[in-house]
Coordinates of C-alpha atoms in Angstrom, one line a residue:
M1 CA 145.2 102.8 50.1
G2 CA 145.3 101.8 53.7
S3 CA 143.5 102.5 56.9
I4 CA 142.1 106.0 57.2
I5 CA 143.5 106.4 60.5
D6 CA 146.8 105.3 59.1
R7 CA 146.9 108.2 56.8
C8 CA 145.1 110.1 58.5
P9 CA 146.7 110.0 62.5
H10 CA 145.8 114.1 63.5
L11 CA 142.3 113.6 62.2
A12 CA 141.5 110.4 64.2
A13 CA 143.3 112.2 67.3
F14 CA 141.3 114.9 67.0
I15 CA 137.9 112.8 66.2
G16 CA 138.9 110.3 67.6
A17 CA 140.5 107.1 65.8
G18 CA 136.5 104.6 66.2
V19 CA 135.0 107.5 65.6
L20 CA 136.5 108.4 62.2
Q21 CA 136.5 104.5 61.1
G22 CA 132.8 104.7 62.1
L23 CA 132.7 107.4 59.1
M24 CA 134.3 104.9 56.8
T25 CA 130.9 102.8 57.1
E26 CA 128.0 102.2 54.7
Q27 CA 125.3 101.0 58.3
A28 CA 124.5 104.8 58.1
K29 CA 121.2 105.7 56.2
L30 CA 122.2 108.1 54.7
R31 CA 126.0 108.7 54.5
H32 CA 128.7 111.3 55.8
P33 CA 130.0 113.5 53.4
L34 CA 133.6 112.0 53.6
L35 CA 132.8 109.0 53.1
P36 CA 132.3 109.2 48.9
I37 CA 135.8 111.4 48.9
A38 CA 137.5 109.0 50.9
S39 CA 136.1 105.7 48.7
L40 CA 135.8 106.7 45.7
W41 CA 137.5 109.8 44.1
P42 CA 140.2 109.1 42.2
D43 CA 143.5 108.3 44.5
E44 CA 145.9 111.2 43.6
Q45 CA 143.3 113.9 44.3
R46 CA 141.5 111.9 47.5
D47 CA 145.1 111.4 49.1
Q48 CA 145.8 115.3 48.6
Y49 CA 142.0 115.6 50.3
L50 CA 142.9 113.9 53.3
T51 CA 146.9 115.2 53.9
S52 CA 145.6 119.1 53.6
L53 CA 142.6 117.4 55.4
D54 CA 145.1 115.9 57.8
R55 CA 147.4 118.6 58.4
S56 CA 144.4 121.4 58.3
A57 CA 143.6 119.4 62.4
E58 CA 147.3 118.9 63.2
I59 CA 148.0 122.9 63.3
M60 CA 145.8 123.6 65.0
E61 CA 146.0 121.9 68.1
T62 CA 148.1 124.8 68.6
V63 CA 144.9 126.9 68.2
F64 CA 142.4 124.5 70.6
R65 CA 145.4 124.7 73.7
R66 CA 144.6 129.1 73.7
S67 CA 141.3 128.8 72.8
P68 CA 138.7 127.7 75.4
D69 CA 138.1 123.7 76.4
R70 CA 134.7 123.6 75.2
V71 CA 135.8 124.5 71.3
R72 CA 137.6 121.7 70.4
A73 CA 134.7 119.0 71.5
Q74 CA 132.2 121.4 69.4
I75 CA 133.7 121.6 66.8
A76 CA 134.8 117.9 66.3
G77 CA 131.5 117.3 66.8
N78 CA 130.2 119.1 64.3
F79 CA 133.1 117.6 62.1
T80 CA 131.3 114.0 62.3
Q81 CA 127.7 115.3 61.7
R82 CA 126.8 115.3 57.6
E83 CA 124.7 118.9 58.3
T84 CA 127.7 120.0 60.1
Y85 CA 130.7 118.8 58.5
E86 CA 131.2 121.6 56.2
A87 CA 131.5 124.0 58.5
A88 CA 133.6 122.5 61.0
R89 CA 136.0 121.2 57.8
A90 CA 135.8 125.6 56.7
E91 CA 136.3 126.0 60.3
L92 CA 140.1 123.8 60.4
T93 CA 141.3 125.3 57.0
C94 CA 141.0 128.4 57.8
G95 CA 142.2 128.6 61.4
A96 CA 145.2 126.4 60.0
R97 CA 146.0 129.2 57.2
L98 CA 144.8 131.6 60.0
E99 CA 148.1 129.7 62.2
Q100 CA 150.7 129.2 59.5
L101 CA 150.5 133.1 58.1
G102 CA 151.4 133.7 62.4
H103 CA 148.4 135.9 63.1
S104 CA 148.1 134.0 66.7
P105 CA 144.0 133.0 65.7
I106 CA 141.8 132.2 68.9
M107 CA 138.2 130.8 68.9
E108 CA 134.9 132.6 70.2
G109 CA 138.1 133.1 73.0
E110 CA 135.0 136.2 74.7
A111 CA 131.7 135.3 76.9
G112 CA 128.5 136.7 74.7
T113 CA 128.1 136.2 69.8
Q114 CA 131.1 136.2 68.0
P115 CA 133.1 135.6 65.6
D116 CA 134.7 132.3 65.1
F117 CA 138.5 134.2 65.6
R118 CA 140.1 136.7 67.1
C119 CA 143.6 137.4 66.4
V120 CA 146.7 139.4 66.9
V121 CA 149.4 141.3 63.9
C122 CA 151.9 143.0 64.9
G123 CA 150.1 144.4 67.8
Q124 CA 146.5 145.1 66.4
I125 CA 143.7 143.6 67.2
Y126 CA 141.2 141.7 64.1
Y127 CA 138.3 139.3 64.2
V128 CA 137.7 136.5 61.4
E129 CA 133.7 135.0 60.8
V130 CA 133.2 131.7 58.9
Y131 CA 130.7 131.0 56.8
T132 CA 129.4 128.4 54.8
P133 CA 126.2 129.1 52.8
F134 CA 124.0 126.2 51.7
A135 CA 126.2 123.7 53.0
A136 CA 123.8 120.9 55.4
P137 CA 122.1 118.4 52.5
V138 CA 119.1 119.1 52.4
E139 CA 117.5 115.7 51.6
T140 CA 115.6 114.6 48.6
I141 CA 113.8 111.5 46.7
V142 CA 117.3 111.6 44.9
D143 CA 118.9 111.1 48.0
D144 CA 116.0 108.2 48.8
V145 CA 117.2 106.4 45.6
R146 CA 121.6 107.0 45.4
E147 CA 120.4 104.7 48.2
Q148 CA 118.5 102.4 47.1
L149 CA 121.2 102.0 45.0
R150 CA 124.6 102.1 47.3
D151 CA 125.3 98.3 46.0
V152 CA 125.2 99.0 42.1
Q153 CA 128.2 98.7 40.6
S154 CA 128.8 100.5 37.3
D155 CA 131.0 103.5 36.3
C156 CA 127.9 105.4 35.4
F157 CA 127.5 109.4 35.9
V158 CA 123.2 110.5 36.6
F159 CA 121.2 113.3 37.0
L160 CA 117.7 112.2 38.0
K161 CA 115.0 116.1 38.1
T162 CA 111.2 114.6 39.6
S163 CA 108.5 117.5 39.7
G164 CA 105.5 117.1 41.7
L165 CA 106.9 112.6 42.8
A166 CA 105.9 112.4 45.8
R167 CA 107.9 111.3 48.3
N168 CA 107.7 108.2 50.0
S169 CA 108.8 104.1 50.2
K170 CA 107.0 103.1 47.1
T171 CA 107.9 105.5 44.7
V172 CA 111.5 105.4 46.1
K173 CA 111.6 101.7 45.6
H174 CA 110.1 102.5 41.5
I175 CA 112.8 104.8 40.3
A176 CA 115.6 102.7 42.1
A177 CA 113.9 99.7 40.3
A178 CA 113.9 100.8 36.9
L179 CA 117.2 102.8 37.3
R180 CA 118.7 100.1 38.0
R181 CA 117.4 98.0 35.0
G182 CA 117.4 101.0 33.0
I183 CA 121.9 101.0 33.5
A184 CA 122.2 97.3 34.0
E185 CA 120.5 97.5 29.9
T186 CA 122.6 100.4 29.2
L187 CA 124.9 98.5 29.9
E188 CA 124.8 95.4 28.0
A189 CA 124.3 96.8 25.1
G190 CA 127.4 98.5 25.1
V191 CA 126.3 102.6 24.1
S192 CA 127.5 105.1 26.0
G193 CA 124.6 106.8 27.9
S194 CA 120.6 106.5 27.7
I195 CA 117.5 108.2 29.2
F196 CA 115.1 107.6 31.1
A197 CA 111.4 109.8 32.0
I198 CA 108.7 109.5 33.2
P199 CA 106.1 111.9 31.2
A200 CA 103.6 114.9 32.9
G201 CA 100.9 113.4 34.4
G202 CA 102.4 110.6 34.1
G203 CA 102.4 107.9 37.4
T204 CA 106.0 105.8 38.0
A205 CA 104.5 102.2 35.9
D206 CA 104.1 104.9 32.8
W207 CA 108.2 105.2 33.0
Q208 CA 109.6 104.8 29.6
A209 CA 114.0 104.0 28.7
K210 CA 115.8 105.0 25.5
L211 CA 119.0 103.4 25.7
G212 CA 121.4 105.5 23.7
A213 CA 119.7 108.9 23.8
H214 CA 120.6 111.8 25.0
Q215 CA 117.7 113.5 24.4
F216 CA 113.5 113.4 25.8
E217 CA 111.1 114.7 23.2
T218 CA 108.2 115.6 25.3
G219 CA 105.0 118.1 23.7
N220 CA 103.1 117.5 27.0
G221 CA 104.8 120.1 29.6
E222 CA 107.7 119.3 32.0
P223 CA 107.9 115.1 33.0
R224 CA 107.0 114.3 36.1
L225 CA 110.8 112.4 36.0
F226 CA 113.9 113.4 34.0
A227 CA 116.9 111.5 34.2
R228 CA 120.7 110.8 31.8
G229 CA 122.5 108.5 32.6
T230 CA 126.3 108.2 30.9
V231 CA 128.8 105.7 31.5
D232 CA 132.2 108.0 31.5
G233 CA 134.6 105.7 33.1
T234 CA 134.5 107.4 36.6
P235 CA 134.4 104.1 39.4
G236 CA 131.6 103.9 41.2
L237 CA 127.6 105.5 40.5
R238 CA 127.2 108.5 40.9
I239 CA 123.5 110.2 41.2
V240 CA 123.0 113.9 41.3
G241 CA 120.2 115.9 40.9
G242 CA 117.4 117.3 42.5
A243 CA 113.2 117.8 42.8
D244 CA 111.5 120.7 41.9
L245 CA 114.6 122.3 40.7
K246 CA 114.2 125.9 39.7
V247 CA 116.1 128.1 37.1
A248 CA 119.8 129.1 38.5
D249 CA 120.0 132.9 39.8
P250 CA 123.6 133.5 41.3
L251 CA 123.0 136.4 42.2
G252 CA 119.7 135.9 44.7
A253 CA 121.2 133.2 46.5
A254 CA 124.6 134.7 47.3
R255 CA 122.2 137.8 48.4
K256 CA 120.0 135.4 50.6
A257 CA 123.0 134.0 52.4
L258 CA 124.8 136.7 53.2
R259 CA 121.8 138.9 54.6
K260 CA 122.4 139.2 58.4
F261 CA 126.5 138.7 60.5
G262 CA 125.5 139.8 64.0
Q263 CA 128.4 138.3 65.0
L264 CA 131.0 140.5 63.6
R265 CA 132.6 142.4 66.3
K266 CA 131.5 146.3 66.3
G267 CA 134.5 149.6 66.0
S268 CA 137.0 147.0 65.1
P269 CA 138.0 145.2 61.9
N270 CA 136.5 142.3 60.6
V271 CA 136.9 139.9 57.6
L272 CA 134.3 137.3 56.4
V273 CA 135.4 134.2 54.7
V274 CA 132.7 132.8 52.5
D275 CA 133.7 129.4 52.1
L276 CA 131.9 128.3 49.0
T277 CA 133.1 124.8 48.4
S278 CA 129.7 122.7 49.4
I279 CA 128.3 124.6 46.1
L280 CA 131.0 124.1 44.2
P281 CA 131.6 126.7 42.5
N282 CA 131.3 128.1 39.0
Q283 CA 132.4 131.9 36.9
F284 CA 128.4 133.2 37.7
D285 CA 128.5 131.8 41.3
V286 CA 131.9 133.8 42.0
E287 CA 131.0 136.8 40.7
A288 CA 127.5 137.0 42.3
Y289 CA 129.6 136.3 45.2
E290 CA 131.4 139.2 44.7
R291 CA 128.8 140.8 44.1
A292 CA 127.1 140.2 47.0
G293 CA 130.0 140.9 49.1
Q294 CA 130.2 144.1 48.0
E295 CA 127.2 144.8 49.2
V296 CA 127.6 143.9 52.4
C297 CA 129.8 145.7 53.3
T298 CA 128.6 149.0 51.5
R299 CA 126.4 148.1 55.3
R300 CA 128.7 147.3 58.0
P301 CA 131.6 150.1 58.5
E302 CA 132.9 146.6 60.7
L303 CA 133.8 144.9 57.8
S304 CA 136.2 145.5 56.4
A305 CA 136.5 142.4 54.1
V306 CA 135.3 139.6 52.4
L307 CA 136.8 136.4 51.7
L308 CA 135.9 134.3 48.9
T309 CA 137.0 130.2 49.0
W310 CA 136.2 126.9 47.7
R311 CA 138.1 124.0 47.2
G312 CA 137.3 120.6 44.9
L313 CA 137.8 118.6 42.2
Q314 CA 138.5 120.4 38.5
L315 CA 139.6 118.5 35.2
R316 CA 142.9 120.0 34.2
P317 CA 143.6 121.9 31.5
S318 CA 144.1 120.1 28.4
P319 CA 145.3 117.9 27.1
S320 CA 144.8 116.3 29.6
N321 CA 141.5 114.6 30.9
D322 CA 142.7 113.8 34.6
M323 CA 141.2 115.5 37.8
D324 CA 143.0 117.6 39.9
I325 CA 141.6 120.0 43.0
V326 CA 142.0 123.2 43.1
S327 CA 141.1 125.7 45.9
G328 CA 140.7 129.3 45.3
Y329 CA 140.2 132.6 47.0
R330 CA 138.7 136.5 45.8
L331 CA 139.2 139.1 48.5
V332 CA 136.7 142.1 48.5
R333 CA 137.7 144.8 50.2
S334 CA 135.4 147.8 51.1
K335 CA 135.0 150.8 49.4
R336 CA 133.5 152.5 52.6
E337 CA 135.7 155.8 53.4
D338 CA 134.6 154.6 56.8
A339 CA 135.4 151.3 56.9
A340 CA 137.6 149.9 59.2
R341 CA 141.3 148.9 58.1
L342 CA 142.8 145.6 59.0
P343 CA 146.2 145.3 60.0
A344 CA 148.8 145.5 57.5
G345 CA 150.0 142.7 55.4
V346 CA 146.6 140.7 56.4
A347 CA 145.0 141.6 53.0
E348 CA 147.7 140.1 51.0
G349 CA 148.2 137.1 53.2
L350 CA 144.9 136.0 53.6
V351 CA 145.0 135.1 49.7
R352 CA 148.9 133.5 49.9
P353 CA 149.2 130.4 48.4
G354 CA 150.5 126.8 49.3
L355 CA 149.4 127.6 53.6
I356 CA 148.3 124.0 54.3
Y357 CA 149.2 121.9 51.0
P358 CA 151.0 123.3 47.7
G359 CA 148.6 122.6 44.2
R360 CA 147.6 123.8 41.0
H361 CA 146.0 127.1 40.3
S362 CA 142.5 127.2 40.2
R363 CA 140.8 128.1 37.3
L364 CA 138.1 131.0 38.5
S365 CA 140.9 132.5 39.7
D366 CA 144.2 133.2 37.9
S367 CA 145.5 135.5 40.6
N368 CA 144.3 133.2 43.6
P369 CA 145.9 129.8 43.8
D370 CA 145.7 126.6 45.6
P371 CA 146.7 126.5 49.2

C-alpha cells in the first residue's frame, strides 16, 4: 500500500495531511485506532475500510459547508484523538449516508444542546443523534503489555486476562518479558498454541507455561493471569483481553448505555443512531440493544426510532476462510401511539445499503446489508 495520504486524499484534506501521516507512526505511547487498521488488516479489507472512510469525508464536505464553521474543526479534532475517534468516525459515516439519501443534513445548526443533525425531507424536519456506546478506550494492564511487545514479529493472537495484578511498570515488564519468551518458544516448538498463567495467590515469579496446551487447570481458584497464545498465520502480534473481566451481561450493558439523551428535540421526530462498531457486537449484543432501544422509545415520545449500526471484519461464508468487511443495520421503531412520526420514506432509507461503499450482507442481519 502506498502513502495513506495518496490513498485517502479527502481524509487528508479534512484533518490535514501531516496530521493524518502522524497517526500512522509508532511514536505515541498508545496507538491511534486507525494505525492497526491501516498497517495490519489484510489488503482487501483495509482498502474497503479506508475507501469508505475517505468517501465519507468527501461527501461530508457538502454538509460542513451548510453547517456552522466550528463543526468541521471540532469533528476533525475528535477524529485525531484515540478517545474520540470512533465517535467522530460514526458521525462522518452517518452524515454522509444522510446526505446521500438527500436529507440535507445540517450539523448542530441551532444554538443550545441539540441533536447532531437536522434533516429535511419533503419540507418536514427530523433530527438525528449519533451515539457510540463504550467507544472511548479504557486502558488496562493488557494495553501496557501490548505496548511493550510492539516489536515482536510473530503471526500470533494472544488472549490475556489478569485479575488483581497491580498495574505498574515492574509488573508490566515482567509479564511482557515472559510472554515474549513464551511466544518465541511456541514458535520454535512448532506447536499451534500455548497456555500461560500465574496461579491464584501467586506473583510474576510463579509464571507457568504449557507449550502446545489449550487448557489450564487449577484447583486453587481463578488464576491471577491467564493467557492463551495461538499461532494463526494472520500477520502481526495481536493482544486482546482485559483486567478483572466480568460475566457478560449484554442487556444490562445496553440499558446502561441508553439511559438518557437530553439532546433529543422535544416536539419533533428524532432518530437515535447507535453505532456498535467499537464493541464488536455479536447476535446477543444486537438483540440486547434492540430491546433496550424499544424501552427508550417507550419512555420518550419524541423518539421515533432507534437505528443500530455496526461495521467490522467477519469471516466470509463457508467454505472460504477469508475475512470481509461487513455492516449491519437494525431499525427499532417506536410502538407508542403518540410517538413522533418520521417523514415518509425516512425509515426505509436509513437501512438502505450501498450508499457509501457496496459490500457484503451482515450475517447478524440478513435484511440489512453493508453500506
